[in-house]
XYZ file of C-alpha atoms in Angstrom:
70
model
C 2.398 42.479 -16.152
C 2.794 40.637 -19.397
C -0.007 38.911 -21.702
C -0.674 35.817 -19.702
C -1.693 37.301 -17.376
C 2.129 36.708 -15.148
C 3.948 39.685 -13.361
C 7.967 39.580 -13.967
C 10.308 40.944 -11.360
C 14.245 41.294 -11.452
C 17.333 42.257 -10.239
C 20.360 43.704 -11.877
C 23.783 43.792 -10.435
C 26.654 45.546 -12.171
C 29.290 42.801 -12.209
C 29.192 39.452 -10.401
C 27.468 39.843 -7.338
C 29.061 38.222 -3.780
C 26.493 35.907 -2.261
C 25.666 39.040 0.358
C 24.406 41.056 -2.354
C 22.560 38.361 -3.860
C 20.866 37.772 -0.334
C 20.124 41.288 0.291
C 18.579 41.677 -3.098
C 16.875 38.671 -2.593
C 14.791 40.158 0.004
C 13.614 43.398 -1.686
C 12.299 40.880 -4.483
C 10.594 39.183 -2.390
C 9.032 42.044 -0.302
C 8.306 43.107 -3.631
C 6.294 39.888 -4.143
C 4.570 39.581 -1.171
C 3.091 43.479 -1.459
C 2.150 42.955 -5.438
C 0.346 39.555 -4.283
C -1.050 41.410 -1.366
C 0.468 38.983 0.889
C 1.507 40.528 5.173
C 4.781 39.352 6.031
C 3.847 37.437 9.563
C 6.629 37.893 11.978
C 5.086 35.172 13.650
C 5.791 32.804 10.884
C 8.205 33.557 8.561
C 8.964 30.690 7.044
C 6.798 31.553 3.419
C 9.720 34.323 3.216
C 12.480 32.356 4.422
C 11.408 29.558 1.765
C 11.023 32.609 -0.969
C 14.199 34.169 -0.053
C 15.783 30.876 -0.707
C 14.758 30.134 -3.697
C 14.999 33.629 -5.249
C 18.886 33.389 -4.214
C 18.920 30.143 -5.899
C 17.725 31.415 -8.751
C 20.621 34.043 -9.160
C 23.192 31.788 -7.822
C 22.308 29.239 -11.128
C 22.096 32.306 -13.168
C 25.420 33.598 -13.042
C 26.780 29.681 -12.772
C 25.099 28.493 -15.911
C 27.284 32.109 -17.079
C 30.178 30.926 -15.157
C 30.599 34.115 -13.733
C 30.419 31.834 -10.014
């Protein structure tokens, strides 16, 4: 946690990831989320972590363009 009171989380690759990677760390970020907000991941209706998941990749994806290392 930092000073205001906001929680950081990341992911490293080594290299340019392929989008796979990106997806697939995507979702351990976002589990991560979910669990540190104490939030259950409803099989039932998934669409909180599908919406996550997306924007997490996006995220990334802008990250390594703005580098244009994608």
């Amino acid at each position: 946690s930092k000073k205001d009171g906001c929680t950081e989380f990341h992911i490293a690759f080594k290299g340019t990831p392929s989008n796979s990677l990106i997806a697939h760390e995507s979702v351990h970020v976002v589990n991560s989320i979910f669990k540190h907000c104490l939030i259950d991941l409803d099989l039932d209706n998934d669409e909180p972590q599908a919406y996550l998941t997306e924007w997490v990749f996006e995220e990334v994806e802008q990250f390594f363009e703005e580098l244009k290392l994608k």
